PDB file of C-alpha atoms in Angstrom:
ATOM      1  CA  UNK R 272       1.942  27.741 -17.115  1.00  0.00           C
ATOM      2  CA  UNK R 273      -1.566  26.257 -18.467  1.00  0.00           C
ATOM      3  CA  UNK R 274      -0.346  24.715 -21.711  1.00  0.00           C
ATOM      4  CA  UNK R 275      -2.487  21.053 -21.336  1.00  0.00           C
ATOM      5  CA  UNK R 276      -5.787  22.296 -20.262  1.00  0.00           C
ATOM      6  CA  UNK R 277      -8.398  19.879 -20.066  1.00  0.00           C
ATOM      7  CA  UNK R 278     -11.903  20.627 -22.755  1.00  0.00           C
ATOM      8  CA  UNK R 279     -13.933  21.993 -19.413  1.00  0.00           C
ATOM      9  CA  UNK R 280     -11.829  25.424 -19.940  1.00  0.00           C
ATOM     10  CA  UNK R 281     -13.304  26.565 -22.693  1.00  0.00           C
ATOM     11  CA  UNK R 282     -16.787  27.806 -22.266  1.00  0.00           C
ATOM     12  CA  UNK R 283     -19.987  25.826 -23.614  1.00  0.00           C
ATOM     13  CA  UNK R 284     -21.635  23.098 -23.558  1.00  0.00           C
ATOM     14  CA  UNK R 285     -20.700  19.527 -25.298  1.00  0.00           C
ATOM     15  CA  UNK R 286     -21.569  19.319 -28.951  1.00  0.00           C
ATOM     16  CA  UNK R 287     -24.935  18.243 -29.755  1.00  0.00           C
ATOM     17  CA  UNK R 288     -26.152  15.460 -32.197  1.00  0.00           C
ATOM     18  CA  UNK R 289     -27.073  17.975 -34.711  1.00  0.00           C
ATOM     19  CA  UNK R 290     -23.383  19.469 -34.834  1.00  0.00           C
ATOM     20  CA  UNK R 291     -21.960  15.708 -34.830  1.00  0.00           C
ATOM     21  CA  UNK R 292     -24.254  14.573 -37.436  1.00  0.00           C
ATOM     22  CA  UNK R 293     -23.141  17.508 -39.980  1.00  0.00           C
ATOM     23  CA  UNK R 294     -19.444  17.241 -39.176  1.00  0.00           C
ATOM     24  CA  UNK R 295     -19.645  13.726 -40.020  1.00  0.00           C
ATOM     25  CA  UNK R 296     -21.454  14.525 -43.122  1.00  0.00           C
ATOM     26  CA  UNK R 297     -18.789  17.605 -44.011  1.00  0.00           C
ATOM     27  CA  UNK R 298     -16.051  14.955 -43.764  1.00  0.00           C
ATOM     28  CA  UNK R 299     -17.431  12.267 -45.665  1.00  0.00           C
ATOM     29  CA  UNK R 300     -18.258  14.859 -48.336  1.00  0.00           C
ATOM     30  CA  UNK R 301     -15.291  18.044 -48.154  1.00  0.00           C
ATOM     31  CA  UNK R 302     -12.328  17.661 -49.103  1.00  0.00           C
ATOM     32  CA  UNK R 303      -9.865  19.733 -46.678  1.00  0.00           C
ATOM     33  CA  UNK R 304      -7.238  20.280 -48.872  1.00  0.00           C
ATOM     34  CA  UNK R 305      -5.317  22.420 -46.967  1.00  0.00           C
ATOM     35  CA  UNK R 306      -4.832  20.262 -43.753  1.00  0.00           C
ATOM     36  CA  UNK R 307      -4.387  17.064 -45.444  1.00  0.00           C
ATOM     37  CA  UNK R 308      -1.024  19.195 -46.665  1.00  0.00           C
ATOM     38  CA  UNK R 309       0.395  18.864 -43.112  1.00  0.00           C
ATOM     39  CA  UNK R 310       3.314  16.651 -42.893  1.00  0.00           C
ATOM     40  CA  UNK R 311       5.394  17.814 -39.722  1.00  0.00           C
ATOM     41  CA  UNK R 312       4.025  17.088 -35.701  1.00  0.00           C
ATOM     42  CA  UNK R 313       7.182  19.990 -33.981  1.00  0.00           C
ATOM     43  CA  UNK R 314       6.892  21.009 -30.512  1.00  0.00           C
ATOM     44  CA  UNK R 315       8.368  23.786 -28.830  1.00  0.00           C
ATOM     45  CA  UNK R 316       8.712  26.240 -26.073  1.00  0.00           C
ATOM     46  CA  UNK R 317       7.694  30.294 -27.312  1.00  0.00           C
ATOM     47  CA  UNK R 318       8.267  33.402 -25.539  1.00  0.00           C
ATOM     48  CA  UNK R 319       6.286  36.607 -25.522  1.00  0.00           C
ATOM     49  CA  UNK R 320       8.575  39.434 -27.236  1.00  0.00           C
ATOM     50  CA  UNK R 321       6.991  42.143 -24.710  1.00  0.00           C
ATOM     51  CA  UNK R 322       7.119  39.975 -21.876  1.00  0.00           C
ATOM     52  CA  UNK R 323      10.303  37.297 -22.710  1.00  0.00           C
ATOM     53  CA  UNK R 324      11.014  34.923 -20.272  1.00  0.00           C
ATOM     54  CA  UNK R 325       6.720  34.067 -20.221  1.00  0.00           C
ATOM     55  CA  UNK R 326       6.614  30.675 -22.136  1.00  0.00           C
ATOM     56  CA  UNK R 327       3.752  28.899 -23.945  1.00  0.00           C
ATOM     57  CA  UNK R 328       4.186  25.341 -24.775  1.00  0.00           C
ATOM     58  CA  UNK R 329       3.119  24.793 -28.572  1.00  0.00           C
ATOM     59  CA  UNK R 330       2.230  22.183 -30.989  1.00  0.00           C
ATOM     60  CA  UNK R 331       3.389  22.822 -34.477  1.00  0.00           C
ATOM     61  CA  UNK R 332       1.592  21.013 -37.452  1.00  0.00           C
ATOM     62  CA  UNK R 333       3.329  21.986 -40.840  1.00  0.00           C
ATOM     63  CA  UNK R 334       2.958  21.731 -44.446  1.00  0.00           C
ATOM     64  CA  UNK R 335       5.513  23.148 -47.076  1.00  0.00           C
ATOM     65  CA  UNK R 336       4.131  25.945 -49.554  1.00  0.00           C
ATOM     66  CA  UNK R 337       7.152  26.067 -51.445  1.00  0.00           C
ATOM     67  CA  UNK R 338      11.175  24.762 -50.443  1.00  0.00           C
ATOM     68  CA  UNK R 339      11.431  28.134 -48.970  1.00  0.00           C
ATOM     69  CA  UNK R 340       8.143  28.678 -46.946  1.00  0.00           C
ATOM     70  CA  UNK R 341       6.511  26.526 -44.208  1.00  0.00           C
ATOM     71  CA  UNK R 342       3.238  27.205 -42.640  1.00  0.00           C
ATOM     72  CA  UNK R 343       2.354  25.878 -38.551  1.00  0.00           C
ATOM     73  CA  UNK R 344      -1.246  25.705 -37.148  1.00  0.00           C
ATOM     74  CA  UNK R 345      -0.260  25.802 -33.514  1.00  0.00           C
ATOM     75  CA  UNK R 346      -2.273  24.481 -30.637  1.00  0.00           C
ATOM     76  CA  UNK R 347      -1.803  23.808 -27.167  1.00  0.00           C
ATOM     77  CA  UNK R 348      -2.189  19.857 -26.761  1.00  0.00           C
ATOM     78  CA  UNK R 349      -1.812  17.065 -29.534  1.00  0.00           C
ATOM     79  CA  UNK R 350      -4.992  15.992 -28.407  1.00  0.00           C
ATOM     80  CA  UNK R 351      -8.499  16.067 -30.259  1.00  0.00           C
ATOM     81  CA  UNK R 352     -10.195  18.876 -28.077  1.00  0.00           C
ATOM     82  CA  UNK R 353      -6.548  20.624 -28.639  1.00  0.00           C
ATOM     83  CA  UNK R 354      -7.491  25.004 -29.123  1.00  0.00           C
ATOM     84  CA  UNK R 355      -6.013  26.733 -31.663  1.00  0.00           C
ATOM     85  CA  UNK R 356      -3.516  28.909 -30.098  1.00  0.00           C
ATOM     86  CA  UNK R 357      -1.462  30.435 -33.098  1.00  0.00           C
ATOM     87  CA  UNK R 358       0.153  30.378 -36.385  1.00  0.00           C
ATOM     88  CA  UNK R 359       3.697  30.242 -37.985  1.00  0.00           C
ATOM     89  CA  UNK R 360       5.563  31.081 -40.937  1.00  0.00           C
ATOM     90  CA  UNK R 361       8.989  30.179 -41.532  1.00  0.00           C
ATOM     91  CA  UNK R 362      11.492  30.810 -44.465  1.00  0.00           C
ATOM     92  CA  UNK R 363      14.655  30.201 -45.781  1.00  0.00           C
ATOM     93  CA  UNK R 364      17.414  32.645 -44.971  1.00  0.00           C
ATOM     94  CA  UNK R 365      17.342  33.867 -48.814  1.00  0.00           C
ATOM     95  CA  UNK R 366      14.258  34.885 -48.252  1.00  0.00           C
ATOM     96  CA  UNK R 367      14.926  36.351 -44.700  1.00  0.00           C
ATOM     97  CA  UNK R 368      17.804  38.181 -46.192  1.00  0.00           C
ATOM     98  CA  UNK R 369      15.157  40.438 -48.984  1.00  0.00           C
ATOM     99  CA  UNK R 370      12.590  41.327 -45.927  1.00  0.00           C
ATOM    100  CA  UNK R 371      12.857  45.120 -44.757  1.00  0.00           C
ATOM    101  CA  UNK R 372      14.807  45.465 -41.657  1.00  0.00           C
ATOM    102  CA  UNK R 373      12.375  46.523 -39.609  1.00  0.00           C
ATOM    103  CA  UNK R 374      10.195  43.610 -40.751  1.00  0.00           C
ATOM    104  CA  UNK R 375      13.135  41.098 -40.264  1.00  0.00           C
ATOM    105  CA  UNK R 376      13.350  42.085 -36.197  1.00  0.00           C
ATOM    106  CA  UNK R 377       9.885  40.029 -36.365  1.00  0.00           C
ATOM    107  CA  UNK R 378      11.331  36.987 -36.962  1.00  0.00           C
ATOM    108  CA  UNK R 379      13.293  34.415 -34.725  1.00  0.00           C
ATOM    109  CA  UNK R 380      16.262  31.999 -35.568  1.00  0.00           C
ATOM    110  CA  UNK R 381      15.968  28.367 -34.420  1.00  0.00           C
ATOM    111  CA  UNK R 382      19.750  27.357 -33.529  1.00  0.00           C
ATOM    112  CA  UNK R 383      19.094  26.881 -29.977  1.00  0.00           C
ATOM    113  CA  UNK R 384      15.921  24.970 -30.163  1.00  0.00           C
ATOM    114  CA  UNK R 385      17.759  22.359 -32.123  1.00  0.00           C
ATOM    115  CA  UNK R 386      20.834  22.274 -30.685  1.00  0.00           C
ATOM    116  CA  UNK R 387      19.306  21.905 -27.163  1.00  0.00           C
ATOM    117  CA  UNK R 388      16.923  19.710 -27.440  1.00  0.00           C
ATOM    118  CA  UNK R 389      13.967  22.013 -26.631  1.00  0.00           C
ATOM    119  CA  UNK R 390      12.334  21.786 -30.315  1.00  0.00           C
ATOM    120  CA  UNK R 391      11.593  17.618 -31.022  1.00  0.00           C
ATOM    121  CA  UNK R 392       9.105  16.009 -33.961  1.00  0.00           C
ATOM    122  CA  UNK R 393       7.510  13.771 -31.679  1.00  0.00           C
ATOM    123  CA  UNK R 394       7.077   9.881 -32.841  1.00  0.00           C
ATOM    124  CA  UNK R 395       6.395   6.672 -31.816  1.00  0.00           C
ATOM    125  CA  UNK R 396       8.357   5.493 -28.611  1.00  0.00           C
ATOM    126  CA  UNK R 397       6.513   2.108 -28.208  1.00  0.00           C
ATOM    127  CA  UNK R 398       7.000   0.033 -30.868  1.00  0.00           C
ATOM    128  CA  UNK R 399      10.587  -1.672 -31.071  1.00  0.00           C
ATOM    129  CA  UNK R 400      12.801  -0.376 -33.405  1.00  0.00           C
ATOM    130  CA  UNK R 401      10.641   2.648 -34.421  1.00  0.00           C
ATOM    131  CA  UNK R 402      12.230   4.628 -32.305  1.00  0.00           C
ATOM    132  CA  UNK R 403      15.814   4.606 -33.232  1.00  0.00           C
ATOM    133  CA  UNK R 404      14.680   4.868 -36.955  1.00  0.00           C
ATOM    134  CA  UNK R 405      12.328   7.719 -35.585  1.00  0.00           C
ATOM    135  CA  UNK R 406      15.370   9.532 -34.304  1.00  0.00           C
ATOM    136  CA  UNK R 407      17.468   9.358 -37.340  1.00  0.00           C
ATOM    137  CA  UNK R 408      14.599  11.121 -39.334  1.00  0.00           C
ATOM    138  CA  UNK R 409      13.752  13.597 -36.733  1.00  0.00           C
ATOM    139  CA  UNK R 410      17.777  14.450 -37.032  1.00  0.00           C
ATOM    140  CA  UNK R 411      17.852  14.947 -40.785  1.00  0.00           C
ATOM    141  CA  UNK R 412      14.582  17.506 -40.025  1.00  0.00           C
ATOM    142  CA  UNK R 413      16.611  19.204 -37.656  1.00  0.00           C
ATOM    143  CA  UNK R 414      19.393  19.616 -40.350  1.00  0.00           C
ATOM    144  CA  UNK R 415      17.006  21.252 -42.168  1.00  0.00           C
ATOM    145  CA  UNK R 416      14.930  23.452 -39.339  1.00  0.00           C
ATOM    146  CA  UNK R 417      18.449  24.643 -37.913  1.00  0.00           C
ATOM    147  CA  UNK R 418      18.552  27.225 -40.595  1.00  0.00           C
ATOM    148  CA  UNK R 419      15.386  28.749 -40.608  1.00  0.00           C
ATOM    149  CA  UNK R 420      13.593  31.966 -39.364  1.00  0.00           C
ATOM    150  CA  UNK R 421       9.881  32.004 -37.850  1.00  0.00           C
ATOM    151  CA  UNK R 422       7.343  34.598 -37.574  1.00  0.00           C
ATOM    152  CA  UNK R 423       5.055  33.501 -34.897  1.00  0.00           C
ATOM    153  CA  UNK R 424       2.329  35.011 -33.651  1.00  0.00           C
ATOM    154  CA  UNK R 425      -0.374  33.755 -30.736  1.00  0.00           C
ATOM    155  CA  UNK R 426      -4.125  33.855 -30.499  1.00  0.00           C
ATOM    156  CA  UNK R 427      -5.165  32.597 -27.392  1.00  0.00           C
ATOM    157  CA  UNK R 428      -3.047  32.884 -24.402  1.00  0.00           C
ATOM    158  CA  UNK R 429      -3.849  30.102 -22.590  1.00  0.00           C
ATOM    159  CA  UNK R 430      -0.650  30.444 -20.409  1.00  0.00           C
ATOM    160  CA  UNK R 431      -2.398  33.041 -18.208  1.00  0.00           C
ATOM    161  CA  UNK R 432      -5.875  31.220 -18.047  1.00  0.00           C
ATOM    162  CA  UNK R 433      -7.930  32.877 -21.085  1.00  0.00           C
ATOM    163  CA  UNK R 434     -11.239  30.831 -21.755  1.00  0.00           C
ATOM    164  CA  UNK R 435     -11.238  32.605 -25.324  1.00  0.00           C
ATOM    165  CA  UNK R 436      -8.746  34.163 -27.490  1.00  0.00           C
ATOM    166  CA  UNK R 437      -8.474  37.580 -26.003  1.00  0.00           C
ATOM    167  CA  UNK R 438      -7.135  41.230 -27.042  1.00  0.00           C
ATOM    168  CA  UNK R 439      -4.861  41.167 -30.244  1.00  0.00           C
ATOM    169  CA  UNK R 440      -2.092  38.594 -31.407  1.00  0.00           C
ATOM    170  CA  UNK R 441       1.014  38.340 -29.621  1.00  0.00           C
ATOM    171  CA  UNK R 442       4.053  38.414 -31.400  1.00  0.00           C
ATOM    172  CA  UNK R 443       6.053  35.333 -30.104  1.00  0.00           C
ATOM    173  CA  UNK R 444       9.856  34.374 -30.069  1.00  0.00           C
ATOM    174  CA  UNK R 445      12.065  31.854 -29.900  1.00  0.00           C
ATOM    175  CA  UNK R 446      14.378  30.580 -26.937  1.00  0.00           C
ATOM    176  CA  UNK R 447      17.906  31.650 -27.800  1.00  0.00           C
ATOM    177  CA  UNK R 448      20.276  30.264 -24.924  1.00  0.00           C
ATOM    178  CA  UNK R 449      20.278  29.173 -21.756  1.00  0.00           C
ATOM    179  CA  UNK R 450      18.955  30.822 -18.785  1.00  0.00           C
ATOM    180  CA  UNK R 451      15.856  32.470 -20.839  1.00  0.00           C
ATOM    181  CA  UNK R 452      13.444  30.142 -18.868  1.00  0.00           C
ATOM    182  CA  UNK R 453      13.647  27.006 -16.633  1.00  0.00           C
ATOM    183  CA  UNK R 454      14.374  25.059 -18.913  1.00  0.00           C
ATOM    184  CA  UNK R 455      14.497  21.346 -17.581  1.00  0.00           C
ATOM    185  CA  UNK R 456      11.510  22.011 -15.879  1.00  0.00           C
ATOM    186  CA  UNK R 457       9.458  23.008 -18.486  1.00  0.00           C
ATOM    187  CA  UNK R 458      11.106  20.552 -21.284  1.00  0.00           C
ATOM    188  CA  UNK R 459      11.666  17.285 -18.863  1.00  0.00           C
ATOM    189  CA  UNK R 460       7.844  17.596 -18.255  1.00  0.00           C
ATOM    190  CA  UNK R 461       6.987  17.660 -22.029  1.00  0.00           C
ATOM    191  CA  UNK R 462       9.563  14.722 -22.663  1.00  0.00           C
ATOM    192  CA  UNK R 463       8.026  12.777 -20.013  1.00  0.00           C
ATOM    193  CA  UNK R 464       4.664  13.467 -21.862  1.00  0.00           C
ATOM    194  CA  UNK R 465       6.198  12.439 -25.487  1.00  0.00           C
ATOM    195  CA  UNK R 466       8.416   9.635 -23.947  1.00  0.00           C
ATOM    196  CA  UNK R 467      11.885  11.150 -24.934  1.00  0.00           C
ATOM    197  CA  UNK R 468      14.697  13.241 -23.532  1.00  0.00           C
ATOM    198  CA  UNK R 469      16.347  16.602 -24.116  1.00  0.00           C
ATOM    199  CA  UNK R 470      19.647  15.457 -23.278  1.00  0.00           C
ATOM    200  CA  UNK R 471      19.707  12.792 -25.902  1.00  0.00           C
ATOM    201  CA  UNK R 472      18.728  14.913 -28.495  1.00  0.00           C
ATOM    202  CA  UNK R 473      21.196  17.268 -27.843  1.00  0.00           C
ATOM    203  CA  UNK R 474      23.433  14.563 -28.207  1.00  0.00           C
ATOM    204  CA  UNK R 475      22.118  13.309 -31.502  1.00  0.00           C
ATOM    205  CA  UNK R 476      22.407  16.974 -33.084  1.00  0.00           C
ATOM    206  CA  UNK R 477      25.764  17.604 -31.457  1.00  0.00           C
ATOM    207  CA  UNK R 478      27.063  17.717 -35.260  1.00  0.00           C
ATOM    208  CA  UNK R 479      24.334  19.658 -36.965  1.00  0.00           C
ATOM    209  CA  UNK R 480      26.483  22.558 -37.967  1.00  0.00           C
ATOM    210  CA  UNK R 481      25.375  25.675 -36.849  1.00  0.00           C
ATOM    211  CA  UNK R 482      24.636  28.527 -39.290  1.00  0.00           C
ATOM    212  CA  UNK R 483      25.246  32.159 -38.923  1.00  0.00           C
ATOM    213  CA  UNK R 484      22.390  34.159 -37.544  1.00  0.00           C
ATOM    214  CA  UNK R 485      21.270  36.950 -39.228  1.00  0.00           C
ATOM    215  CA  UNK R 486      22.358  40.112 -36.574  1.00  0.00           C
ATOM    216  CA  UNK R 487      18.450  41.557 -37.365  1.00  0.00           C
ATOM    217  CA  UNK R 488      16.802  38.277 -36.026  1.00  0.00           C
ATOM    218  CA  UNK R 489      15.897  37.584 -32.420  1.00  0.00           C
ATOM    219  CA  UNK R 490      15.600  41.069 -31.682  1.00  0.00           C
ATOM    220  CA  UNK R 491      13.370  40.917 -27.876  1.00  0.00           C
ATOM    221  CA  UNK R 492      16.668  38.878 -26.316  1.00  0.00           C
ATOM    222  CA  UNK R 493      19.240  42.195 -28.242  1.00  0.00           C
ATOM    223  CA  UNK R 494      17.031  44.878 -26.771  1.00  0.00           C
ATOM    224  CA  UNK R 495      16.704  42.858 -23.574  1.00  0.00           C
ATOM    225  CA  UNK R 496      20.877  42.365 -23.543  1.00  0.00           C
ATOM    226  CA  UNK R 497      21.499  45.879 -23.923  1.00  0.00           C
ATOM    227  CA  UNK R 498      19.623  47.409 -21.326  1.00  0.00           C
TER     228      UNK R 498
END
């Protein structure tokens, strides 16, 4: 799984003085609206609905449209040279409940990325005291994340080595139990990266109440059940 690729993947040559000049200009000048709406740093694992059990690490940055819709830009590394991998919607489950069902087999519940762990807001894990205080508002997020449904889809699959986003978007999915992928491989890496654990997250959450999941949502791992 490529999901940390270093800038020397992607194809081209650094940017010149020209291009830094004007983007330093465009920022001192534009106002960028839309990003300075993000509020949320999640990361999680997704799956590929026609090929579950393939995982792509992803880094959510959120903003709230309304108190029933969220919108993720999703890229493949916190970092500054970080691509642009994908995009995600999620909703409430009012709204989940009014979509066609055909449309709502699109969209994944995310129970068992809270309540394992797997999906964390990363924060600081330095600075004494901000941690604890850090986990206690990364919980009440999760009381809030536990209940919703995400359309995802992905751009660039940089899981199988694409220098560019290739072919068309990949509908993506959620991890719904355990044995979908190896798991404390994949996460334990990504905590070491962030500086937490899985384990103690799942511990923190242990009392989250779990909601009931819609029987039209997470439909790759139904389809994959009942063959």
């Amino acid at each position: 799984m490529a999901t940390n690729s270093t800038p020397s993947s992607v194809p081209g040559g650094p940017l010149t003085a020209e291009d830094k000049i004007l983007e330093t200009g465009a920022s001192l000048i534009q106002d960028f609206q839309p990003t300075k709406q993000l509020c949320a740093h999640l990361n999680a694992f997704h799956t590929y609905a026609d090929d579950p059990g393939r995982y792509v690490e992803a880094n959510h940055y959120c903003a709230h449209l309304t108190s029933d819709v969220r919108q993720c830009i999703l890229y493949d590394s916190p970092g500054p040279d970080a691509r642009l991998i994908g995009i995600e919607y999620m909703i409430t489950p009012k709204l989940y409940e009014t979509l066609p069902p055909e449309e709502r087999k699109l969209w994944h519940s995310h129970v068992y990325e809270v309540k394992s762990g797997l999906l964390i807001m990363p924060g600081p894990t330095t600075v004494p005291g901000a941690a604890q205080a850090w986990e206690v508002a990364e919980t009440q997020e999760m009381k809030h994340v536990v209940g919703l449904y995400g359309k995802v889809y992905h751009l660039w699959q940089t899981d199988r080595g694409d220098k560019l986003p290739l072919g068309e978007p990949k509908l993506m999915m959620s991890f719904t139990g355990d044995g979908q992928f190896p798991f404390e491989k994949a996460v334990g890496e990504r905590d070491r990266r962030f500086g937490c654990d899985w384990k103690r997250k799942m511990e923190l959450r242990k009392d989250i109440e779990v909601p009931q999941i819609h029987p039209d949502a997470d439909s790759v791992w139904k389809r994959r059940n009942s063959m």
